[in-house]
Short mmCIF file of C-alpha atoms in Angstrom, two decimals:
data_model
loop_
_atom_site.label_atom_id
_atom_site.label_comp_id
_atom_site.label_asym_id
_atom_site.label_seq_id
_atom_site.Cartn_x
_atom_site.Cartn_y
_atom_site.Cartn_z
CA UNK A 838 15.91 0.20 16.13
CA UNK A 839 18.34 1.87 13.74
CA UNK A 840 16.85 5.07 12.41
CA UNK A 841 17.15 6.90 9.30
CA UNK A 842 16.36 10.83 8.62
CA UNK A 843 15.72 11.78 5.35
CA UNK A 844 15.01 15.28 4.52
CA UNK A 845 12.96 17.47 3.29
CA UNK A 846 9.77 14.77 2.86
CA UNK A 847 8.85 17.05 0.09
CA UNK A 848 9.92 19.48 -2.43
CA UNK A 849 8.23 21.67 -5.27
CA UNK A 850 10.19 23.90 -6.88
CA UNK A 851 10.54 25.43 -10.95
CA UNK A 852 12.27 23.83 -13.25
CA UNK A 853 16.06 24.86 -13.77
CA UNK A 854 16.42 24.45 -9.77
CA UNK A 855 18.83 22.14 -7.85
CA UNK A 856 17.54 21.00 -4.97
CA UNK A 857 19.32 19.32 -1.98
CA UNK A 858 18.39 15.93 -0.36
CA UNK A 859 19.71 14.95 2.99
CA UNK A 860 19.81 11.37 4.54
CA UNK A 861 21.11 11.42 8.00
CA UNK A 862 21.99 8.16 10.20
CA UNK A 863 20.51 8.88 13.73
CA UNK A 864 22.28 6.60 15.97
CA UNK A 865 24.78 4.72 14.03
CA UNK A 866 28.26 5.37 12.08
CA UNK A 867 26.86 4.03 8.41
CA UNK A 868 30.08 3.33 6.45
CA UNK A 869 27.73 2.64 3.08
CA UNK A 870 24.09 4.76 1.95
CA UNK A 871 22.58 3.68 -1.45
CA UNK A 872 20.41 6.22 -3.34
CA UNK A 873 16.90 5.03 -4.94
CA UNK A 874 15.07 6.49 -6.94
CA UNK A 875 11.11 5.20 -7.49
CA UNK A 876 8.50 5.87 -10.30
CA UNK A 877 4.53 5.17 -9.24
CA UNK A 878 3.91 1.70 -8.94
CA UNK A 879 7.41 0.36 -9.94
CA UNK A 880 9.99 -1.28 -7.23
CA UNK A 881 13.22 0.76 -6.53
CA UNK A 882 16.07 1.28 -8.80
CA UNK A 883 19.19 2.04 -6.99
CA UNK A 884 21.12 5.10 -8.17
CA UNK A 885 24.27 4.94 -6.54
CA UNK A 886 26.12 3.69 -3.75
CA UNK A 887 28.30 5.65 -1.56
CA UNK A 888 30.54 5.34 0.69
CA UNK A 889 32.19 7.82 3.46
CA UNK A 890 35.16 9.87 2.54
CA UNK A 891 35.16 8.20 -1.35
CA UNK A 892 33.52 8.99 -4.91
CA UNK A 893 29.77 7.44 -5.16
CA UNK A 894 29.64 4.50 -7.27
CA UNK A 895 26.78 5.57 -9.69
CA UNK A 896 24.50 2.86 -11.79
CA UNK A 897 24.66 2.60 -15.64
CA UNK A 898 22.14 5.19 -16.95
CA UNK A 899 22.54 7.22 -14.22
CA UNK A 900 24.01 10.89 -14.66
CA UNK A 901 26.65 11.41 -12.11
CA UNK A 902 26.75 15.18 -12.96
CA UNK A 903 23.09 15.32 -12.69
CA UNK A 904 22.62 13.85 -9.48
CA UNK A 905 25.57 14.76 -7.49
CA UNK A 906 26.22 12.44 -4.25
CA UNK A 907 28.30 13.77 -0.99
CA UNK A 908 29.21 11.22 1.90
CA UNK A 909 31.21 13.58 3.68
CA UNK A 910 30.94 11.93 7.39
CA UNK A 911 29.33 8.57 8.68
CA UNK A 912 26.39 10.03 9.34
CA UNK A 913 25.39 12.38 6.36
CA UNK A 914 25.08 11.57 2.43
CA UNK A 915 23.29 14.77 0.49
CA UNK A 916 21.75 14.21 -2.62
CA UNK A 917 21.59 17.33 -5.02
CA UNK A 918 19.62 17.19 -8.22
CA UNK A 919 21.26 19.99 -10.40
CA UNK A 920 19.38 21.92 -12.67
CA UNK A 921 15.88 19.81 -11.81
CA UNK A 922 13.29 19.36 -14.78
CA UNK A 923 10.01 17.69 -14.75
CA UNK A 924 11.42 14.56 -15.70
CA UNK A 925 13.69 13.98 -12.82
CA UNK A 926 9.89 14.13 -10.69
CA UNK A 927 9.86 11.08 -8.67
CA UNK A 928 10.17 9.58 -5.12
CA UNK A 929 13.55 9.63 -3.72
CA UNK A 930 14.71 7.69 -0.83
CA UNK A 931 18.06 6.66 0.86
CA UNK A 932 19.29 3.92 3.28
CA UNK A 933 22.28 3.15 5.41
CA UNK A 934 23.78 -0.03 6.25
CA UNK A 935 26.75 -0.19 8.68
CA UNK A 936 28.87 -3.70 7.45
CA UNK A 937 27.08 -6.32 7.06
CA UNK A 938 23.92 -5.19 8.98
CA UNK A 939 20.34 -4.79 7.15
CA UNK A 940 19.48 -1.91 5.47
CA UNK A 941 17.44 1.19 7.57
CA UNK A 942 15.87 2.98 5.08
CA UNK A 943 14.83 6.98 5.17
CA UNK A 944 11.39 7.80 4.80
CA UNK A 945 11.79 9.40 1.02
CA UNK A 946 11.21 12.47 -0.62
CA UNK A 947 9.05 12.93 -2.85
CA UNK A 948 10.36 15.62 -5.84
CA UNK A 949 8.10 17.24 -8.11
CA UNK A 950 9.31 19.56 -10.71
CA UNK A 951 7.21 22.29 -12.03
CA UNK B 1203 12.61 -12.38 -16.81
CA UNK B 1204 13.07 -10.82 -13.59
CA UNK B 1205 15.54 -11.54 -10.86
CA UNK B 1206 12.79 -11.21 -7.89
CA UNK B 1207 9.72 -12.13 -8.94
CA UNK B 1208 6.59 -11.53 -6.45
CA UNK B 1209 3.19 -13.16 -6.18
CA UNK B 1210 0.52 -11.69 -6.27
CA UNK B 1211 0.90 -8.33 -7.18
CA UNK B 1212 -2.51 -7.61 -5.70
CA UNK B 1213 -4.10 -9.10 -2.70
CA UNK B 1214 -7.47 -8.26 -0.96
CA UNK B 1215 -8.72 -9.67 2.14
CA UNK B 1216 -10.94 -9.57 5.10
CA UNK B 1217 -9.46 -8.70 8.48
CA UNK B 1218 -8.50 -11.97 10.66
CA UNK B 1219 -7.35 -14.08 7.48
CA UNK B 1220 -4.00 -15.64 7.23
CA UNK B 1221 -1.79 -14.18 4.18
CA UNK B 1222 1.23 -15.28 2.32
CA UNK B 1223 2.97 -13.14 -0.22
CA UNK B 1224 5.45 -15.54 -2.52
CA UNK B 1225 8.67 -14.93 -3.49
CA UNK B 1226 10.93 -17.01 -6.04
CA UNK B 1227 14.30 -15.39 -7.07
CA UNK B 1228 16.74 -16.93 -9.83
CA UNK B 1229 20.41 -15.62 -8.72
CA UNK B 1230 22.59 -16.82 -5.82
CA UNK B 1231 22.19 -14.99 -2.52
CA UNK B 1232 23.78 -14.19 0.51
CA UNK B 1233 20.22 -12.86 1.88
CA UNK B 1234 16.69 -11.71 1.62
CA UNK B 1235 15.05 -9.09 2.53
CA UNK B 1236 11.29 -8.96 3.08
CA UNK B 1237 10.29 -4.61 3.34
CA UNK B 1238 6.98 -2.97 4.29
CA UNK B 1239 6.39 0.00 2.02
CA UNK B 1240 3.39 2.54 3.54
CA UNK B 1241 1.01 4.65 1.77
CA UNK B 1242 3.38 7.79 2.31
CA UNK B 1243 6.95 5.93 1.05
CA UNK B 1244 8.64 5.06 3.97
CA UNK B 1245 10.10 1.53 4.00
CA UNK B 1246 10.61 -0.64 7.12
CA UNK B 1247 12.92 -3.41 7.17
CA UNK B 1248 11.24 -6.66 8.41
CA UNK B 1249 13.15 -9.54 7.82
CA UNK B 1250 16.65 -10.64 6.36
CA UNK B 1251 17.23 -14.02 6.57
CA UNK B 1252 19.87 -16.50 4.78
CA UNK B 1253 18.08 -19.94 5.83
CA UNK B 1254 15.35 -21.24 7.67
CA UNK B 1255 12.39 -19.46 9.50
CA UNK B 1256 12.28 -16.07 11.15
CA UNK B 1257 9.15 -14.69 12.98
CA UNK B 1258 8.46 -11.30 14.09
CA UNK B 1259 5.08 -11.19 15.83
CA UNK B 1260 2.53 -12.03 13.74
CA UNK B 1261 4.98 -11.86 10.77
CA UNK B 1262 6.79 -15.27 9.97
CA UNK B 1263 9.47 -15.47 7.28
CA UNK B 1264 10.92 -18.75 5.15
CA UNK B 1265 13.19 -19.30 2.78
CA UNK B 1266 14.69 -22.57 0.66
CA UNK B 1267 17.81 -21.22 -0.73
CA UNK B 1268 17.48 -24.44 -2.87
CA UNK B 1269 14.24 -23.41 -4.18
CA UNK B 1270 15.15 -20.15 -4.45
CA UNK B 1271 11.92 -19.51 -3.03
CA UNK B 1272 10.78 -16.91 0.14
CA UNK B 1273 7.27 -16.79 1.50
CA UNK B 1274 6.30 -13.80 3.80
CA UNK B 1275 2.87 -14.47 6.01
CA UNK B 1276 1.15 -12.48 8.12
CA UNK B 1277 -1.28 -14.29 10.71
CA UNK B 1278 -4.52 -12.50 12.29
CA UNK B 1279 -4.23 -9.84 9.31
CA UNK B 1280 -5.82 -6.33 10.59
CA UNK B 1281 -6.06 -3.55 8.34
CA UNK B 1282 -2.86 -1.80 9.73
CA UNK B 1283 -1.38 -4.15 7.66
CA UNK B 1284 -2.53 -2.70 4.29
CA UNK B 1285 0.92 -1.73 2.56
CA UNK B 1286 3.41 -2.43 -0.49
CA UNK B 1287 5.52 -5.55 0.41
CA UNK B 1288 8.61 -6.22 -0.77
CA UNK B 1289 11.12 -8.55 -1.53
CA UNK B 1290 14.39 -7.99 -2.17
CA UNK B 1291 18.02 -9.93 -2.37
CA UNK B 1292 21.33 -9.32 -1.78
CA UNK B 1293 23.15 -11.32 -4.37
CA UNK B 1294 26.77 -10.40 -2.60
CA UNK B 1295 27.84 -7.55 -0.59
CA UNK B 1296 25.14 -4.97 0.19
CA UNK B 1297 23.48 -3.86 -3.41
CA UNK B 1298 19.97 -5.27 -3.24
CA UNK B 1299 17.89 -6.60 -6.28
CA UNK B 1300 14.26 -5.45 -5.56
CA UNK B 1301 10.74 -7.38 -6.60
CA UNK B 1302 8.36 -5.09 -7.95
CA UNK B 1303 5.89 -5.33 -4.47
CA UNK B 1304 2.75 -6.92 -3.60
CA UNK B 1305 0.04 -4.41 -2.73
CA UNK B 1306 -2.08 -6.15 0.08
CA UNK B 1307 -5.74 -4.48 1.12
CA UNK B 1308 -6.90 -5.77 4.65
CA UNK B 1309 -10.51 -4.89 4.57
CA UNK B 1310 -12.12 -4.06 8.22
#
């Protein structure tokens, strides 16, 4: 089946860091990727939705200069949390969706901010 | 209230019984999604269905879009099957409204 790469898994780093997220499509063109974002024991809440070659579409509450969003090709969207503190600690993950197909989600990386 | 609403949120059993996690959602659809969420995060996709009955070996899937009501069972339950399930639908286009999970134990 469809396959999603999300990278790095995990991620320490100090406070006042950005860090980069990476969610690759494997073996299809994926003209949509949705960020998530997860707190323990609480469903997904979906950060923004991107599509390739345009601006992400960011949720309401959602800082769109904190968590900067690059679909630059089919098969890549990067994630980058700017300027990281212990709040923004949580479980990231991604998914593509090419059309109308299903979602393939990445395995998530989890963020903790020292 | 919330859109997706799950039942139970917690669900212990012995290995070899027959489970059903519930689902009742209160918005118009174009699909639902039914997701396996593991220990470590990652999320599989196991079902999205629109109507009717899908089955996935010893998952099965329903829906009543007039009900507004999914049910996700797993037959022969081994403890492999200990995860977060999910439910999740997809009022129009892609953005999907998520259920807050059913954690289900399958005890050896």
């Amino acid at each position: 089946g469809a396959v999603v790469s999300q990278h790095p898994s995990w991620v320490i780093c100090k406070s006042g860091t950005s860090v980069k997220i990476e969610c690759r499509s494997l073996d299809f063109q994926a003209t949509t990727m949705f960020w998530y974002r997860q707190f323990p024991k609480q469903s997904l809440m979906l950060m923004a939705t991107s599509n390739e070659g345009s601006k992400a579409t960011y949720e309401q509450g959602v800082e769109k200069d904190k968590f900067l969003i690059n679909h630059a090709s089919l098969t890549l969207s990067t994630l980058t949390v700017t300027s990281a503190h212990p709040e923004d600690s949580s479980f990231y993950i991604c998914s593509a969706t090419a059309g109308d197909q299903p979602q393939h989600f990445g395995d998530g990386t989890r963020l903790s901010i020292l | 209230k919330n859109e997706v609403e799950q039942s139970p949120q917690n669900l212990t059993a012995q290995e070899g019984e027959f489970i059903t996690i519930n689902c009742s959602y209160s918005v118009g659809i174009s699909a639902l999604h039914w997701l396996q969420q593991h220990p470590g995060g990652g999320i599989v996709s196991l079902f999205m269905l629109s109507s009717g009955k899908k089955k996935h070996g010893r998952l099965i899937a329903t829906i009543n879009i007039q009900e507004k009501h999914s049910s996700l069972h797993i037959t022969a339950s081994h403890p492999r099957d200990s995860a977060v399930y999910i439910c999740a639908v997809d009022p129009s286009g892609s953005r999907l409204t998520f259920g807050e999970g059913t954690q289900l134990t399958v005890n050896p």
